[in-house]
CSV table of C-alpha atoms and ligand atoms in Angstrom, one decimal:
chain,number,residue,atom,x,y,z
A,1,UNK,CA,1.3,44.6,-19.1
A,2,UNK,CA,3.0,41.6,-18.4
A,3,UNK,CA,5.2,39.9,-21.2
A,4,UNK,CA,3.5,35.9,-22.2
A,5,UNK,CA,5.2,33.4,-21.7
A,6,UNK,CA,7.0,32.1,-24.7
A,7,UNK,CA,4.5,29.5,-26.0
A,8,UNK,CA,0.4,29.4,-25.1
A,9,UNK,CA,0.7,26.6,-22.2
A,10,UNK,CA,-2.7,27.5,-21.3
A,11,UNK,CA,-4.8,24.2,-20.6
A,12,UNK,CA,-4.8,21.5,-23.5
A,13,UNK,CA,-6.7,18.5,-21.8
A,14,UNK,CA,-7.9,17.3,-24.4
A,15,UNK,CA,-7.6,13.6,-23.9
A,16,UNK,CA,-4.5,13.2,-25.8
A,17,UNK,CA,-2.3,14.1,-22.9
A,18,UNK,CA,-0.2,11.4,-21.4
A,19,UNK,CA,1.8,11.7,-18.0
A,20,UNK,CA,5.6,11.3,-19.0
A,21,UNK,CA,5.9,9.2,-16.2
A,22,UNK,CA,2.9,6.5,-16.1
A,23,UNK,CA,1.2,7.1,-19.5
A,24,UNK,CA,-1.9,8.1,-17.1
A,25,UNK,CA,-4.3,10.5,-19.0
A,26,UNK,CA,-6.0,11.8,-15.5
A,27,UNK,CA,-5.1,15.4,-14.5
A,28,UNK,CA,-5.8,17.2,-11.6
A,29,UNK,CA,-5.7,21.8,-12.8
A,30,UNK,CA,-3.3,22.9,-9.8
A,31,UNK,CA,-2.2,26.3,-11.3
A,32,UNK,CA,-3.3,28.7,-13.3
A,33,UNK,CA,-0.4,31.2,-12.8
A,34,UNK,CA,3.2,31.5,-12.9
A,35,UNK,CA,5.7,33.0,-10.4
A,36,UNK,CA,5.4,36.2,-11.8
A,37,UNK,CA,1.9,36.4,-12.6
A,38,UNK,CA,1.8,35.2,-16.1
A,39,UNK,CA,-0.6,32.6,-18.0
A,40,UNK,CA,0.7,28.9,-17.0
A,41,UNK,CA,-1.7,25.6,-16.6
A,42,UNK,CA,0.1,23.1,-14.4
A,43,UNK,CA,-1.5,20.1,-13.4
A,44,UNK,CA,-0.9,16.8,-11.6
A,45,UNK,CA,-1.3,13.7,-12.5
A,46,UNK,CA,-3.9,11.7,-10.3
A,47,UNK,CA,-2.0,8.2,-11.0
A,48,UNK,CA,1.3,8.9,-10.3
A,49,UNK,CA,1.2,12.5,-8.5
A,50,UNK,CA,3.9,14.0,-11.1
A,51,UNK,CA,3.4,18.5,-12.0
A,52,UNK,CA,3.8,19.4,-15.2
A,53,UNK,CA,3.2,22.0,-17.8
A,54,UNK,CA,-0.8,21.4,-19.1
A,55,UNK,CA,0.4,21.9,-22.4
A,56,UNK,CA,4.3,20.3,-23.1
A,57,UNK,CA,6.4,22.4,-25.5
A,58,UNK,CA,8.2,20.4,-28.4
A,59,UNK,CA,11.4,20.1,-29.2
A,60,UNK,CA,11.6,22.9,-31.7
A,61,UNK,CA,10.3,25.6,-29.1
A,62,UNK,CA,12.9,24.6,-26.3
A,63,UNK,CA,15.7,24.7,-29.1
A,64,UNK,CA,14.7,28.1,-29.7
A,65,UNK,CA,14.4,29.3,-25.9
A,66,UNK,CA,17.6,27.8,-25.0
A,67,UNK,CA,20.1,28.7,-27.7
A,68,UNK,CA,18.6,32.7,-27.2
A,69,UNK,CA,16.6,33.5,-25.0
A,70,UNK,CA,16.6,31.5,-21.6
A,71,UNK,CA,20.1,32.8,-19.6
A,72,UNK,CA,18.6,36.4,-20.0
A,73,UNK,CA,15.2,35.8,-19.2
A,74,UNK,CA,16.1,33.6,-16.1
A,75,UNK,CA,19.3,35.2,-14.8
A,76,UNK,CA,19.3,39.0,-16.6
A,77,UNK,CA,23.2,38.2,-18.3
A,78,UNK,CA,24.4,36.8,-21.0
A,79,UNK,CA,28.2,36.1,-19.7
A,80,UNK,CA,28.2,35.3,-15.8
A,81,UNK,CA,28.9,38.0,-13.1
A,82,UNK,CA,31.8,37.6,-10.6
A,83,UNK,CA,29.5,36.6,-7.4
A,84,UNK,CA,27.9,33.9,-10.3
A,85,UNK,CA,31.1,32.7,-11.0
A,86,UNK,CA,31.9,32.5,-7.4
A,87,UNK,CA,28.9,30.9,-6.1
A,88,UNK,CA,29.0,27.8,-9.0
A,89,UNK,CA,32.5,27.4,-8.2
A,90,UNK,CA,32.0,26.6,-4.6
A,91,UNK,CA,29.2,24.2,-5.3
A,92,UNK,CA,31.4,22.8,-7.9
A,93,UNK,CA,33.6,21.7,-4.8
A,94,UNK,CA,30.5,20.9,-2.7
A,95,UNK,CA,29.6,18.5,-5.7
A,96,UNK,CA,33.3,17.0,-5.3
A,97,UNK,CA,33.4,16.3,-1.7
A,98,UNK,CA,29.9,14.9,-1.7
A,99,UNK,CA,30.5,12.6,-5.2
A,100,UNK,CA,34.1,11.6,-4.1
A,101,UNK,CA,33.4,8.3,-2.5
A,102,UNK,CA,31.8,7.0,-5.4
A,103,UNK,CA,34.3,7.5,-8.5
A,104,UNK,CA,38.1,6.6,-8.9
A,105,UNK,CA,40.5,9.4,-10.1
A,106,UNK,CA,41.1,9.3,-13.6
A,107,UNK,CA,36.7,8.5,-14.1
A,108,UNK,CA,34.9,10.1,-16.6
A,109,UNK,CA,32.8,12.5,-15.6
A,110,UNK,CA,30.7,14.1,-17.7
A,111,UNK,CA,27.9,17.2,-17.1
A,112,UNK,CA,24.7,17.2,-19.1
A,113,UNK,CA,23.8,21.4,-18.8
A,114,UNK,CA,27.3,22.1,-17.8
A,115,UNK,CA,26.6,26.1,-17.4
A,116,UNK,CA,29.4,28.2,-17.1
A,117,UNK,CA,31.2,25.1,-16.5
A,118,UNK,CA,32.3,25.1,-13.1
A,119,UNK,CA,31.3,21.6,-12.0
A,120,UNK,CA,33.4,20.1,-15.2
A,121,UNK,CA,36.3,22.3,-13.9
A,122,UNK,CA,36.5,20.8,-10.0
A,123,UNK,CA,36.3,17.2,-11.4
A,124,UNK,CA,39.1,17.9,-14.2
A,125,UNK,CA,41.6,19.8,-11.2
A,126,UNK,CA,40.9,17.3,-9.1
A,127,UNK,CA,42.4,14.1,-11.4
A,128,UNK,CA,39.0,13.0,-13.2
A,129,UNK,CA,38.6,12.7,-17.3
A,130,UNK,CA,36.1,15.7,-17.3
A,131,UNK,CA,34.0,17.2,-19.9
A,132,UNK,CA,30.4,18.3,-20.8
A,133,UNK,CA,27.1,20.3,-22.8
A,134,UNK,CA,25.6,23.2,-22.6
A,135,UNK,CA,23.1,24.3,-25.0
A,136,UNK,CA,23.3,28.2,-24.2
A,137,UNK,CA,26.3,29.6,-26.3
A,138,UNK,CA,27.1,32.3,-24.0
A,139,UNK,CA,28.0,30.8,-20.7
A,140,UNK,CA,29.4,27.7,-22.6
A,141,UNK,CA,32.2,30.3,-24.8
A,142,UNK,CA,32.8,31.4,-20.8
A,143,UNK,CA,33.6,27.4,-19.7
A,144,UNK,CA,35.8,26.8,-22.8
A,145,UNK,CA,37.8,30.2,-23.0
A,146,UNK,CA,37.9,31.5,-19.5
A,147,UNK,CA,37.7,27.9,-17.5
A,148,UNK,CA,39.4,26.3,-20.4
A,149,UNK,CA,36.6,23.4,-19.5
A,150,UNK,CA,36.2,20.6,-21.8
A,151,UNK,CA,32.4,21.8,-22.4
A,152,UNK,CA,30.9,21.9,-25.9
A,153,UNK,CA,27.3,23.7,-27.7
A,154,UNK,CA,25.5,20.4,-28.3
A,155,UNK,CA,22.0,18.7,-27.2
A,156,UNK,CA,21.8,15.3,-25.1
A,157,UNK,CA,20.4,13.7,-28.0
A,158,UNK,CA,23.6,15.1,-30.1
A,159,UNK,CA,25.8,12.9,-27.9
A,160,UNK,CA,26.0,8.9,-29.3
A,161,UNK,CA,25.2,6.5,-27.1
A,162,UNK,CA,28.8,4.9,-26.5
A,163,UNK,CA,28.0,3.8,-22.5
A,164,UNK,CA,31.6,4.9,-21.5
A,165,UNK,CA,31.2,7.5,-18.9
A,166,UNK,CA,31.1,6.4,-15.1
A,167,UNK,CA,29.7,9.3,-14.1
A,168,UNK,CA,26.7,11.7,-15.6
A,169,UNK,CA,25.9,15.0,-13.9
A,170,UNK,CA,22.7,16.5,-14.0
A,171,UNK,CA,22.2,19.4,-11.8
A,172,UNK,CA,19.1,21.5,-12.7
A,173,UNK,CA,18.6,20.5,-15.8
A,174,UNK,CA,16.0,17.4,-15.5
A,175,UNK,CA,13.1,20.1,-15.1
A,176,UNK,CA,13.7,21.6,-17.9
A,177,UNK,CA,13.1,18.4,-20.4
A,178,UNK,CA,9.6,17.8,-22.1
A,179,UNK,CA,10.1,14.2,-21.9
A,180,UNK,CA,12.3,13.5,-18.5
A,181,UNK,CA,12.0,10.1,-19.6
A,182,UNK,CA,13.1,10.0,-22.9
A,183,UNK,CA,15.8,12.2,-21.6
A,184,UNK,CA,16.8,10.0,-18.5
A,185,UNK,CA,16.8,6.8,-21.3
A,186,UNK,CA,19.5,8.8,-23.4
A,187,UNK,CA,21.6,9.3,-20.1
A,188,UNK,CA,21.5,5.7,-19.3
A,189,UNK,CA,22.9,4.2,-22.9
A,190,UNK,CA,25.7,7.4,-22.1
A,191,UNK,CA,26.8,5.1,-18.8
A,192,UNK,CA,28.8,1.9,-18.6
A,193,UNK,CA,27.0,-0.9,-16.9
A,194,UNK,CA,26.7,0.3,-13.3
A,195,UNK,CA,27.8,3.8,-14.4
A,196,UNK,CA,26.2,6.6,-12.0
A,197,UNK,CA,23.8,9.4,-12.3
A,198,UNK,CA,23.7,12.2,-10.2
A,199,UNK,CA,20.6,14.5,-10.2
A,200,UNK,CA,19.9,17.6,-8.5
A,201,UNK,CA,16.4,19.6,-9.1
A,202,UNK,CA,14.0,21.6,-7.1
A,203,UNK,CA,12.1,19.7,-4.8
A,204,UNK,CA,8.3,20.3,-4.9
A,205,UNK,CA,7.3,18.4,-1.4
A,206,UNK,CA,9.9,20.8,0.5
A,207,UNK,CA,8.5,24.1,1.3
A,208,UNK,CA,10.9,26.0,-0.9
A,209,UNK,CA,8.2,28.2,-2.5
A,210,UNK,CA,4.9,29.7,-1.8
A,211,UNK,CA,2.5,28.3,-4.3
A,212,UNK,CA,2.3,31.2,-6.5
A,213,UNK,CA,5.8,31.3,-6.4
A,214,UNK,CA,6.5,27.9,-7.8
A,215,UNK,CA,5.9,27.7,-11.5
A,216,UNK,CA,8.0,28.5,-14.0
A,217,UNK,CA,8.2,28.0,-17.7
A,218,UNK,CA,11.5,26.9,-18.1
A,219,UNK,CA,10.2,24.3,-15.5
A,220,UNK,CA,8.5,22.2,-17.3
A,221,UNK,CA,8.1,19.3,-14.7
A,222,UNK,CA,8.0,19.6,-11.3
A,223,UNK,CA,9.8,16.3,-8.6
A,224,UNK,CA,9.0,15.0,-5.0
A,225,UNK,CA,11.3,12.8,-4.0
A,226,UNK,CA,8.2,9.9,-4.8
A,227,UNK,CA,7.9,10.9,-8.6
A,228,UNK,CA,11.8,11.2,-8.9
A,229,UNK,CA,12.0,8.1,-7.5
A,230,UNK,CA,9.8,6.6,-10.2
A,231,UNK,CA,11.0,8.3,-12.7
A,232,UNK,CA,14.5,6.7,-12.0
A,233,UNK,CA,13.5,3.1,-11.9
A,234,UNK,CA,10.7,3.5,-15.2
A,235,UNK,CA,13.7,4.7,-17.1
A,236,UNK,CA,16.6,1.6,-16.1
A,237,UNK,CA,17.9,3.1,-12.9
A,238,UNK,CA,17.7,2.1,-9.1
A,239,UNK,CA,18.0,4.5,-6.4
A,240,UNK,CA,21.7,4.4,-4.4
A,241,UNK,CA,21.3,7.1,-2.2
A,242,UNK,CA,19.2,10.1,-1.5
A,243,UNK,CA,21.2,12.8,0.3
A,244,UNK,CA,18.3,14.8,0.2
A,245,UNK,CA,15.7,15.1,3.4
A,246,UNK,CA,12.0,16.0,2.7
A,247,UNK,CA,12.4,19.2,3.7
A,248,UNK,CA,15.5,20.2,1.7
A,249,UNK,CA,15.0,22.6,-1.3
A,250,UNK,CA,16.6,20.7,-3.6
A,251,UNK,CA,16.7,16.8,-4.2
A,252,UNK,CA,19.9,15.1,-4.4
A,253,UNK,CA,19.7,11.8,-5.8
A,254,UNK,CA,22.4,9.0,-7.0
A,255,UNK,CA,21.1,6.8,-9.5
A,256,UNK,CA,22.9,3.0,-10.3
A,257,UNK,CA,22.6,2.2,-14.2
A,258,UNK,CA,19.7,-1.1,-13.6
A,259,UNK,CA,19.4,-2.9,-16.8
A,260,UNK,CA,15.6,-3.2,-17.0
A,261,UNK,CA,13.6,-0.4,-16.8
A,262,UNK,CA,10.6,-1.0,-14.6
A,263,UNK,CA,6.9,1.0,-14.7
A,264,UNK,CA,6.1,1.4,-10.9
A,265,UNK,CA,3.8,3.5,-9.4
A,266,UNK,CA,3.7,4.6,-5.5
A,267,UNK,CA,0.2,4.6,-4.7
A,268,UNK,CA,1.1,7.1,-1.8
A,269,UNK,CA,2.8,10.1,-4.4
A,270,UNK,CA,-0.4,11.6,-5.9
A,271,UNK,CA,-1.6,12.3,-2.1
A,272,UNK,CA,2.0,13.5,-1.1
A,273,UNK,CA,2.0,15.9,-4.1
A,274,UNK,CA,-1.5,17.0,-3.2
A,275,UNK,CA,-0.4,17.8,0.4
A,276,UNK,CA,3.4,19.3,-0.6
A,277,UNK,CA,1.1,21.9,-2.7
A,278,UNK,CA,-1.4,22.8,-0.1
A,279,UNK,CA,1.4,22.8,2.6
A,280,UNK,CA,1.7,26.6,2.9
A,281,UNK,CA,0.2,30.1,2.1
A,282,UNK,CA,2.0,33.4,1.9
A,283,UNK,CA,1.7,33.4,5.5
A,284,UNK,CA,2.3,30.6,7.0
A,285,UNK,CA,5.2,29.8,4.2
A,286,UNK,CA,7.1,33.2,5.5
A,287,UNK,CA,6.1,32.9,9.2
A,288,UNK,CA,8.2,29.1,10.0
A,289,UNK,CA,11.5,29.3,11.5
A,290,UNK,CA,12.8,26.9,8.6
A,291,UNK,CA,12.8,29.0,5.9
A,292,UNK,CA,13.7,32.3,8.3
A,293,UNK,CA,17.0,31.3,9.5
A,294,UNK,CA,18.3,29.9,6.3
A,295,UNK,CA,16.9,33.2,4.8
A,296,UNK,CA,19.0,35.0,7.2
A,297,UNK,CA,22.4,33.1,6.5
A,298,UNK,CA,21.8,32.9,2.5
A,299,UNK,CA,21.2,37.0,2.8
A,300,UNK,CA,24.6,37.0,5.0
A,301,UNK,CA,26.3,34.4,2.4
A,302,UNK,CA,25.4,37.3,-0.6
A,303,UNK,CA,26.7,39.6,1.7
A,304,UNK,CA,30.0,38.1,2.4
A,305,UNK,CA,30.3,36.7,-1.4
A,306,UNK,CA,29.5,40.3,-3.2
A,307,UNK,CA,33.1,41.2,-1.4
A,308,UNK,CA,35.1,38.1,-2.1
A,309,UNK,CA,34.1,37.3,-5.5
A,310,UNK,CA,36.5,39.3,-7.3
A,311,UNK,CA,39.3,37.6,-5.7
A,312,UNK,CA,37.5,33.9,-6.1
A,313,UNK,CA,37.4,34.3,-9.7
A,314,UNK,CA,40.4,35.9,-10.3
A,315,UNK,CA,42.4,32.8,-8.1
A,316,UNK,CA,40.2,30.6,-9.9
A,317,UNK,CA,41.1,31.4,-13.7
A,318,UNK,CA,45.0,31.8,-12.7
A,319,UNK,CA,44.5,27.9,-11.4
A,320,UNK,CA,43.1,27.0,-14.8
A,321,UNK,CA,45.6,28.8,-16.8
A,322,UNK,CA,48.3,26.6,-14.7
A,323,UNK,CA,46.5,23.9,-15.0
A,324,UNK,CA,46.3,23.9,-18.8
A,325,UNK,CA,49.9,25.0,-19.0
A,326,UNK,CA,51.4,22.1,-16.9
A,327,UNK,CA,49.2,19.8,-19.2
A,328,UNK,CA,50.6,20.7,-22.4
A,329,UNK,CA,54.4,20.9,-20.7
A,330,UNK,CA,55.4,17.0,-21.9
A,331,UNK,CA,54.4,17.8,-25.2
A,332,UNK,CA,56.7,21.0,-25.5
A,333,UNK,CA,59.7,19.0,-24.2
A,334,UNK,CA,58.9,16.2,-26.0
A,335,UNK,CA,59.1,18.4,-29.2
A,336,UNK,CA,62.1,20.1,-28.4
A,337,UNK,CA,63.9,16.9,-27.7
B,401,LIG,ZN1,1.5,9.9,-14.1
């Protein structure tokens, strides 16, 4: 038998259900199932076409699944593996190169979900003021003693809103709120005036999944580029740039901190989230040369990373131990003197 999932989210329409987005009340019942065949109610919401869980899970529920439960159930380990390692370092860099025109060395930078902490650690090598969070204790004790990353255990709403950071990371972590919006407020009094947020998440209008393999329960909301959108602007942001295309399996957006938060709704989204859903069955979804070639080079890429990764790491943890060694240097001198 399968395993529930960790709270009943079976369907809770009882009226008192309000979108996150647009306060709508209107939901349209577009799965019944999760990606591995388990009990979820996700539905859309015919104002403003944003997917969600049917029933949200509160605060206390999250705190629980996060601090225990959450890196084993999603990724089977509790301290990263090698190719894991690897893999977050090089996007870590990828994150770098593509952010890079839009900070000054010496920035603050700062991650929201830092992980095992590898994003925090290509900022920090590369001359930025670098830190993070990350709620799940086992990947954050590998940033802070393997990376030597400036990542702590604490929640976003731990973190005072002192608007000093010029930069706020959030890569794969905005789905995973059960209020994106009160979330996205608490990142925007974390900014200076005209600070930046970055955000990364799965993107439901590209064919990235088949259908039954889309939901998730650490997934709690679901973006197309249309609800993102809204999302940014209802909560004090305005779009800069979306590096993303429609088809891309991940959005990449770069908010501007806005000062008024404005409620508006693209009267085209609900219809493009309608369509994004009834885009592809199992066949058609594995049949299109779009997702088969990048199949074949991401299988290649595993491949080519399973025999490498050893080395990566290895490399990678000397450079920090150098790093963190030529920091504390002037001190030692300045002591001995
Ligand atoms: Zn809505």
């Amino acid at each position: 038998m399968k395993p529930a999932n960790p709270i009943d989210t079976s369907l809770a329409l009882d009226g008192e259900k309000r979108c996150d987005l647009c306060d709508g009340s209107s939901f349209e019942l577009v799965a019944r199932l999760d990606r591995r065949g388990r009990p979820l109610d996700t539905v859309a919401c015919t104002t403003c076409g944003l997917v969600a869980h049917a029933a949200i899970p509160s605060d206390e529920q999250l705190d629980r699944y996060y601090a225990d439960e959450y890196r084993q159930d999603y990724h089977g380990e509790f301290a990263p593996s090698d190719r894991r390692v690897s893999r977050a370092w090089k996007n870590g860099r990828r994150l770098l190169r593509q952010l890079s025109p839009y900070v000054d060395r010496g920035d603050r930078v700062f991650e929201i979900g830092a992980g095992i902490g590898c994003n925090v650690k290509a900022f920090e090598l590369a001359g930025f003021d670098a830190g993070g969070i990350e709620p799940g204790v086992g990947f954050q004790q590998y940033a802070r003693k393997c990376l030597l990353a400036h990542v702590d255990n604490a929640r976003l709403f731990d973190l005072r809103p002192t608007a000093e950071h010029d930069l706020v990371l959030l890569i794969h972590v905005i789905e995973h709120f059960n209020s994106p919006r009160k979330a996205l407020a608490h990142m925007h009094s974390l900014l200076r005036p005209g600070g930046r947020l970055y955000v990364e998440c799965p993107n439901l209008a590209a064919p990235f999944a088949r259908r039954s393999r889309m939901f998730h329960f650490a997934h709690i909301h679901n973006f197309t580029p249309a609800t993102l959108s809204m999302m940014a602007l209802r909560c004090g942001f305005h779009v800069e740039r979306q590096f993303s295309t429609r088809d891309d399996p991940n959005l990449q957006m770069l908010l501007v901190r806005a000062d008024e938060p404005r409620r508006v709704i693209d009267s085209t989204s609900y219809d493009q989230t309608m369509l994004a859903l009834r885009r592809y069955n199992n066949f058609t979804y594995h049949v299109r040369w779009n997702y088969v070639w990048p199949r074949i080079r991401k299988l290649a890429s595993y491949a080519a990373e399973h025999l490498t990764a050893k080395r990566t790491v290895r490399r990678l943890l000397e450079r920090c131990r150098s790093h963190a060694e030529l920091a504390a240097t002037p001190a030692r001198i300045h002591r001995a003197a």
